[in-house]
Coordinates of C-alpha atoms and ligand atoms in Angstrom, one line a residue:
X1 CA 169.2 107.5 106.6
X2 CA 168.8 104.1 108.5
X3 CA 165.5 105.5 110.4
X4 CA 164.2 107.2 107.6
X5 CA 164.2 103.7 105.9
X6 CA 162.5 102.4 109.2
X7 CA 159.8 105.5 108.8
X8 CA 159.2 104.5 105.6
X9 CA 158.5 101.0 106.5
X10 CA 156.5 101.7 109.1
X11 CA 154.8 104.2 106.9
X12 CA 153.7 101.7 104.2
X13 CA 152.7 98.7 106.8
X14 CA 150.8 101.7 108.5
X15 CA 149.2 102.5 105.2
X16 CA 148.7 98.7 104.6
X17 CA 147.2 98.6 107.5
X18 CA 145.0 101.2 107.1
X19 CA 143.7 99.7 103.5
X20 CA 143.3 96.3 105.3
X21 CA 141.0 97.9 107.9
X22 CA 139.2 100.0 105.4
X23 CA 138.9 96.9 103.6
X24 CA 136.9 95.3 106.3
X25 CA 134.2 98.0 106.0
X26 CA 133.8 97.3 102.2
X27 CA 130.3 97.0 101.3
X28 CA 128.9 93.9 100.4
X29 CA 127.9 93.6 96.6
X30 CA 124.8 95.1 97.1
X31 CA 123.9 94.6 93.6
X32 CA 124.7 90.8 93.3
X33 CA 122.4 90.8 96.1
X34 CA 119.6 92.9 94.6
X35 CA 120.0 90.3 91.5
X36 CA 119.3 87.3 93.7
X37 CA 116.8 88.6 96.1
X38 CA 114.3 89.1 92.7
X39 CA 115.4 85.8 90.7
X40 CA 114.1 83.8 94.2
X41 CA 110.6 84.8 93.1
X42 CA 111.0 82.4 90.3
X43 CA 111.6 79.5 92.8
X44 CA 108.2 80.3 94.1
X45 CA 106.2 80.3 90.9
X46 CA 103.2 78.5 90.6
X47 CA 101.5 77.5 87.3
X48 CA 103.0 77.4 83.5
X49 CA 106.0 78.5 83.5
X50 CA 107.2 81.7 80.7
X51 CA 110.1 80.9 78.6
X52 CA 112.3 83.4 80.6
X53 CA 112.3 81.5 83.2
X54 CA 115.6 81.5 85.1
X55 CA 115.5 79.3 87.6
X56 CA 115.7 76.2 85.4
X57 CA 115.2 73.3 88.0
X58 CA 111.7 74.6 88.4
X59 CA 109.2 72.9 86.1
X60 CA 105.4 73.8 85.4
X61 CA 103.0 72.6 88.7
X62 CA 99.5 72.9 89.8
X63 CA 98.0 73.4 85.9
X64 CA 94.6 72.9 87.1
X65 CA 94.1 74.9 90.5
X66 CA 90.5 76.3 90.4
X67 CA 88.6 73.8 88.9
X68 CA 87.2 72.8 91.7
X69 CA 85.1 75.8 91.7
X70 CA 85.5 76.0 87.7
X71 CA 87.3 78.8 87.6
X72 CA 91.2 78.8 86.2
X73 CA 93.2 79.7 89.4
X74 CA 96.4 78.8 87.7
X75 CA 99.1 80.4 88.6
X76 CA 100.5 83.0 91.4
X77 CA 103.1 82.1 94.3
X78 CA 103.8 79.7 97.1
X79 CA 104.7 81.9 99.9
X80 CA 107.2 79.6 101.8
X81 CA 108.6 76.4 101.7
X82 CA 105.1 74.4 100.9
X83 CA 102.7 74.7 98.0
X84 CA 99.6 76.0 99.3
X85 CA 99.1 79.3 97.6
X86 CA 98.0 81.2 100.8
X87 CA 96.4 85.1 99.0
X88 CA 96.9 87.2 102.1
X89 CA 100.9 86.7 102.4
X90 CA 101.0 86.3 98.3
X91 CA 99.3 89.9 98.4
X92 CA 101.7 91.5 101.1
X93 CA 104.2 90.6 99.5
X94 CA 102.7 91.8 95.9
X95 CA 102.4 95.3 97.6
X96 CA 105.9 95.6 99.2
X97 CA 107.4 94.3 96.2
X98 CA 105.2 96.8 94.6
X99 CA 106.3 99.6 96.9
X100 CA 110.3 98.8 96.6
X101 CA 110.0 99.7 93.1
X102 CA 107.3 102.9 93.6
X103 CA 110.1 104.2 95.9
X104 CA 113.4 102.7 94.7
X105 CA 112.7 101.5 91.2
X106 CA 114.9 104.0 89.4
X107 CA 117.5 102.9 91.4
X108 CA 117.4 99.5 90.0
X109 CA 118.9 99.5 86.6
X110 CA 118.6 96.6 84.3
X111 CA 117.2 94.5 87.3
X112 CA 113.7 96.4 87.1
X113 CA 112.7 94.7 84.1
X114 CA 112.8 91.6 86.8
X115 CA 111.1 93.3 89.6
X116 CA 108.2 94.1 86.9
X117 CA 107.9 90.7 86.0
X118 CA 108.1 89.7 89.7
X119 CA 104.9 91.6 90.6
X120 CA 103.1 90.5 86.9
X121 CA 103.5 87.2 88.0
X122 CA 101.0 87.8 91.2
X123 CA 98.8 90.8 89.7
X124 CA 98.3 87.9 86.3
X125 CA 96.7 85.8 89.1
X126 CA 95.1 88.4 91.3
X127 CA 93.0 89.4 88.7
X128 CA 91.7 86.0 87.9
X129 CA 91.0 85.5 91.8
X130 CA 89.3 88.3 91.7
X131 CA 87.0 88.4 88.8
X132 CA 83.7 87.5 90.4
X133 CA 82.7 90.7 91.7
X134 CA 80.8 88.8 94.8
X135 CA 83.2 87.0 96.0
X136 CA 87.4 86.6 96.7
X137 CA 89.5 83.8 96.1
X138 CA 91.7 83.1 99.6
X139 CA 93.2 80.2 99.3
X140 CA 94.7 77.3 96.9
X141 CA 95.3 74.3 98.1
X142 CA 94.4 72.0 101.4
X143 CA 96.8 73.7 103.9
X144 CA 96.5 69.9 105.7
X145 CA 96.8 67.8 103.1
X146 CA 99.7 69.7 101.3
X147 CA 101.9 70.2 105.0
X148 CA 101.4 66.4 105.3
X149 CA 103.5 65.6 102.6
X150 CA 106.7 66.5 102.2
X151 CA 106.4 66.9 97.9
X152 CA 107.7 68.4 95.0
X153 CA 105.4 71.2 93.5
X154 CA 105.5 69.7 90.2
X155 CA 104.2 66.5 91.7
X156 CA 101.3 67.8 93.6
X157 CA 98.0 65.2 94.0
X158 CA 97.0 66.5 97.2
X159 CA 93.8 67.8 97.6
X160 CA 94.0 72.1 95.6
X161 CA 91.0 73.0 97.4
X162 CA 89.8 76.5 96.5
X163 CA 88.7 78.4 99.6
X164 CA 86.4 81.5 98.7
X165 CA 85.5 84.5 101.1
X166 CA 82.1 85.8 99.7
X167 CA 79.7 88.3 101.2
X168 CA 77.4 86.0 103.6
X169 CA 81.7 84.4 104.7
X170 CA 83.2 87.8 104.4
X171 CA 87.5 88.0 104.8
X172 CA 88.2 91.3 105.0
X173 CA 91.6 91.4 105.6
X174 CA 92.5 88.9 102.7
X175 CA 90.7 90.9 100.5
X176 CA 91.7 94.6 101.5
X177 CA 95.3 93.5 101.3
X178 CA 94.1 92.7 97.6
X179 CA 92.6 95.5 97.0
X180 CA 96.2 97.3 98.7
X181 CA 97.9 95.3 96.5
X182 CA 96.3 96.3 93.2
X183 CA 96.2 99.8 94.0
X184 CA 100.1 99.4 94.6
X185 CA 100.9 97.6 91.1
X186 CA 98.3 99.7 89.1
X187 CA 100.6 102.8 90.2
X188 CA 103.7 101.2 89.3
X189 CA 102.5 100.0 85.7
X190 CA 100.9 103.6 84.7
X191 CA 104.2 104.4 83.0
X192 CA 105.0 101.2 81.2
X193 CA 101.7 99.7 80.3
X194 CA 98.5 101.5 81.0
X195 CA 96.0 99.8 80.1
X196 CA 97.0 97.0 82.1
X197 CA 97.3 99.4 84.8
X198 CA 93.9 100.7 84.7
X199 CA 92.3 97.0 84.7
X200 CA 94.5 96.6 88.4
X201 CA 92.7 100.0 89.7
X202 CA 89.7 99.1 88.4
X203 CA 90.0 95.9 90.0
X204 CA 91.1 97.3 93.4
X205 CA 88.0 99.7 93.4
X206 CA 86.0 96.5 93.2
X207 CA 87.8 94.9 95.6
X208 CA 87.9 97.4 98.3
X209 CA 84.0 98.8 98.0
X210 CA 83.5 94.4 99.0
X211 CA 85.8 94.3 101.8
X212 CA 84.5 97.4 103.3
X213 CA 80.9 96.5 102.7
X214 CA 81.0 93.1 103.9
X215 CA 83.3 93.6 106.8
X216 CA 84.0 90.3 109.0
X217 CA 87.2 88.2 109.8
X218 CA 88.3 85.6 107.8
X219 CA 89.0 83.2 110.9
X220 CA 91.7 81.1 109.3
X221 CA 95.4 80.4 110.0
X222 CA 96.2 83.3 107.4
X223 CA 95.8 86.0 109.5
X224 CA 93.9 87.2 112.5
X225 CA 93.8 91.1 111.8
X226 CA 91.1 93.4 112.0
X227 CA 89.2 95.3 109.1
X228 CA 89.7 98.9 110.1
X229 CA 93.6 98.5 109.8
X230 CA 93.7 97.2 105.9
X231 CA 91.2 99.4 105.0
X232 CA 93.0 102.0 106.2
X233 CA 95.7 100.7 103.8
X234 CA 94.1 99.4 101.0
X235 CA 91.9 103.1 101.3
X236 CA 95.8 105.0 101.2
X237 CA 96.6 102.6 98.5
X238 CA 93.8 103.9 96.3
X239 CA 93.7 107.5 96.7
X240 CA 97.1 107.6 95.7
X241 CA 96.7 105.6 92.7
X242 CA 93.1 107.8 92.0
X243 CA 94.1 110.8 93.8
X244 CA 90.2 110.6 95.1
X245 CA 89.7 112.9 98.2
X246 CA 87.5 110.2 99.3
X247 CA 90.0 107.8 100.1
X248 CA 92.0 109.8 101.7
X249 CA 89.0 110.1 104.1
X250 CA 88.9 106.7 105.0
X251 CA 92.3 106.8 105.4
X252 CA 91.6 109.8 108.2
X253 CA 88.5 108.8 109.4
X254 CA 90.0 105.5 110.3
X255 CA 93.6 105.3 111.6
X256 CA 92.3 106.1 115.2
X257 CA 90.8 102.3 115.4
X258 CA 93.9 101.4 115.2
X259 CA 95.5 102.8 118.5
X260 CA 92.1 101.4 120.1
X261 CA 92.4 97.7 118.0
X262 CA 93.7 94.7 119.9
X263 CA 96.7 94.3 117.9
X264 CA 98.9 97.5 119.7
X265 CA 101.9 96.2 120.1
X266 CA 104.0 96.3 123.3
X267 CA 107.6 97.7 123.9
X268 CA 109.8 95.2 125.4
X269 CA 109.0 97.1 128.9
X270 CA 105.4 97.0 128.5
X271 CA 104.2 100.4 127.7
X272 CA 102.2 99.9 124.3
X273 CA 104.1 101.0 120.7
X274 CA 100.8 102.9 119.1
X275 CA 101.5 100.2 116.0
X276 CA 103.8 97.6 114.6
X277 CA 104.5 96.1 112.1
X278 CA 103.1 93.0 111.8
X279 CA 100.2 94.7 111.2
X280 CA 101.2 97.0 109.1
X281 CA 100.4 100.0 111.4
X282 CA 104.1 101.4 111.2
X283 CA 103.8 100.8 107.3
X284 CA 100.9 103.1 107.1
X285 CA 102.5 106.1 109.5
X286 CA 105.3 105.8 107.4
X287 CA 103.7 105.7 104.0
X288 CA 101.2 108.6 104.9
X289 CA 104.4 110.8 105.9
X290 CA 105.8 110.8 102.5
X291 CA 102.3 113.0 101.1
X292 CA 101.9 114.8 104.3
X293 CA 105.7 116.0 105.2
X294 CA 104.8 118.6 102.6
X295 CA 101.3 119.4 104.1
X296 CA 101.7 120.3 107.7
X297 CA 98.1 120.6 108.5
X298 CA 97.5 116.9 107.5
X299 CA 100.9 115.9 109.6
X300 CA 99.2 114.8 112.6
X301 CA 98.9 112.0 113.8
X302 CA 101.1 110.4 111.0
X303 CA 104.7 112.4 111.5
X304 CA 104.5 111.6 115.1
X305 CA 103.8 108.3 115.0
X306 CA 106.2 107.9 112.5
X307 CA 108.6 109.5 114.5
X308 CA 108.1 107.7 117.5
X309 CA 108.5 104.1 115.6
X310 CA 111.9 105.1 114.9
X311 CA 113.0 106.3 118.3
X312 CA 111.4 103.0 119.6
X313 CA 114.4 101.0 117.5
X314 CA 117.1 103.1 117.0
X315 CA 119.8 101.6 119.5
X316 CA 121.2 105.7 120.5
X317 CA 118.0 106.3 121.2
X318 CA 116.6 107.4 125.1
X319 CA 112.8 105.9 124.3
X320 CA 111.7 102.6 125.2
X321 CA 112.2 100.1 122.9
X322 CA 110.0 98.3 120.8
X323 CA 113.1 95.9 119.8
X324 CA 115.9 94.2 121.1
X325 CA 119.8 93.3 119.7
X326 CA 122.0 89.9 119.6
X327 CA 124.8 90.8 120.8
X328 CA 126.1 90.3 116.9
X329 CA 124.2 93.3 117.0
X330 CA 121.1 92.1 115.1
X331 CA 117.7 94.0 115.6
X332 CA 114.9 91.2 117.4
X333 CA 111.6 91.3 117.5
X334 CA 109.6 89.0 119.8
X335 CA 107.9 85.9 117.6
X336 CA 109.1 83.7 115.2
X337 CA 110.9 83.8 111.5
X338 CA 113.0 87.1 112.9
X339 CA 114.1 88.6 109.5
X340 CA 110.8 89.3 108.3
X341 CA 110.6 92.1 110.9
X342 CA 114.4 93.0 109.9
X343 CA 113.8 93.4 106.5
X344 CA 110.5 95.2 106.6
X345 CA 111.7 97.6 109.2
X346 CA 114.9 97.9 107.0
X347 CA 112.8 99.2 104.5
X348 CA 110.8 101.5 106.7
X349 CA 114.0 103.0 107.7
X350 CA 115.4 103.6 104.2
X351 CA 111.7 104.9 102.8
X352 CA 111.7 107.2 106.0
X353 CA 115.2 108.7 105.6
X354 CA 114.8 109.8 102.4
X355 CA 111.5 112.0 103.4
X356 CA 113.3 113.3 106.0
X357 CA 116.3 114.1 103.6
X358 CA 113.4 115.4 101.3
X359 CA 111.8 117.5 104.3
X360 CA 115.1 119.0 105.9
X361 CA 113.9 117.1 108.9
X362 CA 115.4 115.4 111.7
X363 CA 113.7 113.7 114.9
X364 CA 113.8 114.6 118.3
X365 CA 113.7 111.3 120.8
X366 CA 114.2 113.3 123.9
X367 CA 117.5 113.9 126.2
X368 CA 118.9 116.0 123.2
X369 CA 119.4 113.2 121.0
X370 CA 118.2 114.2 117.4
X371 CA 118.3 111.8 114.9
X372 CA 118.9 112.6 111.2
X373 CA 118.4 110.4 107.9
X374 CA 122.2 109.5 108.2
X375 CA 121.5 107.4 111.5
X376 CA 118.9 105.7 109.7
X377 CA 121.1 104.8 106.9
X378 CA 123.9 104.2 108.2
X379 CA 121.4 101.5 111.3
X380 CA 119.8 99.8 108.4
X381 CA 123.3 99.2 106.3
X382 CA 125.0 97.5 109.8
X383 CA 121.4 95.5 109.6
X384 CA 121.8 94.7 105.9
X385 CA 125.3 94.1 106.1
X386 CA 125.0 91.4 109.1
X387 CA 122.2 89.6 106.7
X388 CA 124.7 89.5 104.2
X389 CA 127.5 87.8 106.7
X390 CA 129.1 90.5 108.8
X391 CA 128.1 88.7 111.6
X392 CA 129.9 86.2 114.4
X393 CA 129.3 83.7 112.4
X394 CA 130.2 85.1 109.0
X395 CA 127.4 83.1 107.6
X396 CA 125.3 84.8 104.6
X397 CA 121.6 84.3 105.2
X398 CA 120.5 84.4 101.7
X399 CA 121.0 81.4 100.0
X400 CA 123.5 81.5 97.2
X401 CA 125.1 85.0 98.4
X402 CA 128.8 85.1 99.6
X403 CA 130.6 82.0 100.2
X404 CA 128.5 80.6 103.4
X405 CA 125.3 80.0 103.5
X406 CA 122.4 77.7 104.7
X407 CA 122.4 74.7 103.1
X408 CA 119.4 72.8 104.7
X409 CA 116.7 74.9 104.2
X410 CA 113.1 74.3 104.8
X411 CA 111.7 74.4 101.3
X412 CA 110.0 71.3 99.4
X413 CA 111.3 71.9 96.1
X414 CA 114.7 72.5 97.0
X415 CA 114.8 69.5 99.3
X416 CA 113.6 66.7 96.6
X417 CA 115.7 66.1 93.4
X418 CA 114.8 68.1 90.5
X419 CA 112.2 66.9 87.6
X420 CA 115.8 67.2 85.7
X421 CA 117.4 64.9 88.2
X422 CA 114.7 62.1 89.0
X423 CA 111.9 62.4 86.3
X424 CA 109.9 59.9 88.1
X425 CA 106.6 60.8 90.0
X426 CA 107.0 61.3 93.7
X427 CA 104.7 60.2 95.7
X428 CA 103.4 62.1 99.4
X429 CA 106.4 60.6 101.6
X430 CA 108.9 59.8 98.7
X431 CA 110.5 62.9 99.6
X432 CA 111.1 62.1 103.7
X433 CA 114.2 60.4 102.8
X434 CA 115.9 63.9 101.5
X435 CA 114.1 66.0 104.7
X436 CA 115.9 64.2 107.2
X437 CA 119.1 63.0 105.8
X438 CA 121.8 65.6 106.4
X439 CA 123.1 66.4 103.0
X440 CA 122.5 69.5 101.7
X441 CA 119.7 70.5 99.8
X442 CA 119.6 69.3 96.2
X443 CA 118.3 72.4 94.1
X444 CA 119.7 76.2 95.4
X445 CA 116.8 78.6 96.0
X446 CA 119.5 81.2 95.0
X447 CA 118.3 84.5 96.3
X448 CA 115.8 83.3 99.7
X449 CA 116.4 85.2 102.8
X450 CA 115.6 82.9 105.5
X451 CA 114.1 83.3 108.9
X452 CA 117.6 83.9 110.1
X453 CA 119.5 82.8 113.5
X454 CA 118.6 82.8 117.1
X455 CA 118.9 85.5 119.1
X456 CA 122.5 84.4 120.1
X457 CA 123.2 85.0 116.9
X458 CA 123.6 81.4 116.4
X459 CA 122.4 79.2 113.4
X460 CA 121.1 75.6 113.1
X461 CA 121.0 75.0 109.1
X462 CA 118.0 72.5 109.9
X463 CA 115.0 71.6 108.2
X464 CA 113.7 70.5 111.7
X465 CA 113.7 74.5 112.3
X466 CA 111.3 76.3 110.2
X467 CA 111.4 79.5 112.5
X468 CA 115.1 79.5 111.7
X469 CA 115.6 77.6 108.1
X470 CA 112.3 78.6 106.2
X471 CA 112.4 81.6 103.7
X472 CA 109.1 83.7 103.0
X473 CA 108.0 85.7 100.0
X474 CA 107.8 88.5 102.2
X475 CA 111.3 88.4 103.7
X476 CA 112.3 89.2 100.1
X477 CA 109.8 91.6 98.9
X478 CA 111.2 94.7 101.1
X479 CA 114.8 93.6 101.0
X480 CA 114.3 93.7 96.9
X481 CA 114.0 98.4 97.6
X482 CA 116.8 98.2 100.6
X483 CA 119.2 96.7 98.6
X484 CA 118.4 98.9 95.5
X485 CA 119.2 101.8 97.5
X486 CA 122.6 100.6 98.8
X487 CA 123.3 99.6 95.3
X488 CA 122.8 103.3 94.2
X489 CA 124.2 104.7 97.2
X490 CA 127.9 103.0 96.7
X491 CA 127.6 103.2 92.9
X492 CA 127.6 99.2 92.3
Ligands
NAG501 C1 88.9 81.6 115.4 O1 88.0 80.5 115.7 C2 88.5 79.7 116.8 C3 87.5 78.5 116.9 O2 86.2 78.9 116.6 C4 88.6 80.5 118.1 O3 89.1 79.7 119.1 C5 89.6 81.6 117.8 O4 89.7 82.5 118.9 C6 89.2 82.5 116.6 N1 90.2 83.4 116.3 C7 89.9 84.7 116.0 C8 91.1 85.6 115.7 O5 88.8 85.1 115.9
NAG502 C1 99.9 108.0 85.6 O1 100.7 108.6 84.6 C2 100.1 109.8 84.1 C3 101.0 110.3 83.0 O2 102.3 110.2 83.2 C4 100.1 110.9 85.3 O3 99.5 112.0 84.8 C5 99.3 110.3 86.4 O4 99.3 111.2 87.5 C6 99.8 109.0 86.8 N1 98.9 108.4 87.8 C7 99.4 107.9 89.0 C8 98.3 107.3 89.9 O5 100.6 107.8 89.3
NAG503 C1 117.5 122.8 106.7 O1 117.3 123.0 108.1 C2 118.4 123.6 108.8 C3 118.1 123.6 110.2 O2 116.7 123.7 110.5 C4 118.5 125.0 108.2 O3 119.6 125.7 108.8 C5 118.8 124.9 106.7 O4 118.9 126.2 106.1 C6 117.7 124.1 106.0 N1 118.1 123.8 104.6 C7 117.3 124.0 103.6 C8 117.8 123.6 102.2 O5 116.1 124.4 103.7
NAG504 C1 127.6 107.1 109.0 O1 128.7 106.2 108.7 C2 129.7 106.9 108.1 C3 130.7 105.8 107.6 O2 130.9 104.8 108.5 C4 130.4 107.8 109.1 O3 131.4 108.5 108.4 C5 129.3 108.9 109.5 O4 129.8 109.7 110.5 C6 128.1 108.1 110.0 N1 127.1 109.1 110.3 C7 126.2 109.1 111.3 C8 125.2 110.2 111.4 O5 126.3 108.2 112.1
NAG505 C1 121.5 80.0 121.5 O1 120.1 80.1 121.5 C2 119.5 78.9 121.0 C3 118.0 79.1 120.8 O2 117.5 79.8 121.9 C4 119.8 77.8 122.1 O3 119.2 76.6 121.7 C5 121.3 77.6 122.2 O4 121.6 76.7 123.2 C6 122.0 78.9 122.5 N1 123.4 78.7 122.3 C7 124.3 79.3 123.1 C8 125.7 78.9 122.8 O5 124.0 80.0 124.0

């Protein structure tokens, strides 16, 4: 009797124990998260803002960008913590965004409605900075004169320079990420609103016959990449938005600059990844797979290269590595502002599992390890999980998710009081006082993912530390489809 009580005890701490354990591995609220990660775009608008805004400490800024070149350039996104309104980032980040809800969308419930307005927001702008059919608009803003001060956007009187690529100054990478970029969002608007969706392809056809024709690199600090990679992408972009063999072509005819293009990427040994992606060479592979897993005599050299990106990160993997792990076990990638390559790869991951779900697939890396869609899942929710604060230092890097989180980050506007808080004009260095004092910030960006902690896995929560404490348009834009798919895949 006496030790069947004491089994019985032992049996419920047992099972106690057992649900506390369990309890550990509880997923993070992967829909909160979703929730956040889109409302941040809101803290990045530009221009007039709608009556549905949400993020209420934001006010209307930069009402007359463009007419220094007469043209009404109002609107669009700042891509980081300043107010320049850089095009090539704004774009990437248009056509992941675009691409999380192409592939994820559905899984998105009553947060798509946001994701749509997320992308209108850019494409509303796009099409005004590209409605000169011999010419592209790059850039808003004096990149100088705006980093010099440290100012909210609403009280902007530095210089809103307009910086033009045209066809004797060609830019071709900032105009066929455009061109990408509207191809992207005409696809995802065919459903809801056509003949807006037709005016984006329209537009990208435009856009793309200039950047091929008038090829030449826009030598800026934007972006040092070479034509035949985003045409590559903008030319996949468009032939699946006009099914047109032609593009798919390009597409064909072009993917083998890449391998021979300065910007191959090197494993940490040495030996050269065929592409990475910070220049999106992974993101085409990857992309290309999903139309060709079906078509085995188009599979080459896409599958493989797809193939071998993954066995280049995957930790059980024999192949040299194109990444490394804190010993938090988060994934690393040489350069700065590290979870831009988490997120995007994050979302490479999830995009490829499902083909390979879809394909009956799996993926040989050598020494009889075979990887499967499950290992891909189950790597990018350990990645996810640790943005969200399983991590040594239980600290969530996006802001206003979970109960820590950075407080000083590297962002003007949520540095420097509110309009609602100090009315009052500030001038260029009015704000210094808030950058360096050690309070935390005033307004909360909720839903920026950061550039994330060292590879330590420790965390500064400085404004001194960009790298560390800045977030970026396109950290969010791909973590907005990986969280809709963990959303879906736990039911939240
Ligand atoms: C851009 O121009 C500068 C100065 O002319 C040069 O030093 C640099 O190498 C160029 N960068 C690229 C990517 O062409
Ligand atoms: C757009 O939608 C129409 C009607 O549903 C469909 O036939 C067409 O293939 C779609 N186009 C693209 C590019 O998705
Ligand atoms: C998937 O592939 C496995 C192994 O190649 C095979 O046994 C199985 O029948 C396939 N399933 C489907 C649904 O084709
Ligand atoms: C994925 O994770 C789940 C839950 O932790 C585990 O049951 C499963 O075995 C894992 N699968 C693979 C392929 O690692
Ligand atoms: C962690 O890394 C950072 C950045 O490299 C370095 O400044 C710091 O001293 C390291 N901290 C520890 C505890 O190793």
């Amino acid at each position: 009797m006496c030790t069947n009580f004491l089994l019985l005890r032992l049996l419920i701490a047992a099972g106690l124990l057992a649900m506390a354990t369990a309890a550990k591995v509880t997923p993070h609220n992967y829909a909160d998260a979703l929730s956040k990660s889109i409302l941040f775009f809101e803290g990045q608008r530009s221009g007039k803002l709608p009556n549905s805004q949400r993020m209420n400490w934001r006010k209307d800024s930069a009402l007359h960008d463009g007419s220094d070149v007469h043209r009404d350039l109002v609107g669009g996104y700042h891509d980081a913590g300043d107010n320049v309104k850089f095009n090539f980032p704004m774009a990437f980040t248009t056509t992941l965004l675009s691409w999380s809800v192409l592939e994820f969308g559905d899984l998105m419930g009553s947060e798509l409605q946001h994701a749509l307005e997320a992308i209108r927001w850019a494409t509303d702008y796009f099409l005004k900075a590209t409605n000169d059919p011999g010419s592209v608009v790059g850039v808003v803003g004096d990149p100088n004169g705006d980093h010099a001060c440290w100012q909210r956007p609403e009280d902007l009187d530095t210089p809103r320079t307009t910086y033009v690529v045209t066809k004797e100054k060609p830019g071709s990478e900032v105009s066929a990420e455009i061109a990408a970029m509207l191809a992207a969002s005409s696809i995802v608007f065919n459903q809801s609103d056509k003949a807006y969706s037709d005016s984006l392809l329209k537009r990208a056809i435009q856009v793309f016959q200039f950047a091929d024709q008038y090829q030449g690199s826009y030598n800026t600090s934007i972006g040092d990449g070479a034509c035949p990679f985003y045409c590559d992408f903008s030319g996949y972009m468009l032939y699946k938005a006009t099914k047109e063999p032609n593009y798919w072509k390009y597409v064909k005819d072009h993917i083998h600059n890449l391998e021979s293009s300065n910007t191959v990427v090197r494993n940490v040994d040495g030996s050269p990844v065929p592409f990475g992606w910070d220049s999106m060479h992974a993101g085409i592979n990857i992309l290309v797979s999903q139309w060709v897993m079906t078509d085995p005599a188009n599979s080459n050299p896409f599958i493989p290269k797809a193939d071998q990106l993954i066995c280049s990160i995957l930790p059980e993997s024999p192949a040299p590595k194109s990444v490394t792990y804190s010993p938090g076990g988060l994934l690393f990638k040489p350069g700065c502002c590290n979870l831009q390559h988490m997120t995007s790869l994050s979302f490479l991951l999830i995009v490829y599992a499902r083909y390979l779900k879809g394909a009956n697939r799996t993926i040989n890396c050598g020494n009889n390890v075979v990887l499967g869609p499950a290992h891909l899942i189950n790597f990018t929710r350990k990645q996810v999980d640790y943005i969200l604060g399983s991590n040594p230092l239980g600290m969530s890097y996006m802001v206003g998710y979970g109960t820590k989180f950075p407080q000083r980050i590297h962002h003007r506007a949520s540095v420097v009081p509110s309009m609602d808080k100090h009315p009052q004009h500030m001038r260029c260095h009015d704000g210094d006082q808030y950058f360096k004092s050690q309070a935390p910030n005033q307004n909360l960006l909720i839903g920026a993912v950061v550039g994330g902690p060292a590879e330590n896995d420790t965390f500064e929560d400085s404004r001194y530390d960009p790298g560390q404490s800045e977030p970026v348009t396109y950290n969010n834009a791909p973590f907005v489809g990986v969280l809709a798919f963990f959303k879906a895949l736990y039911n939240l």
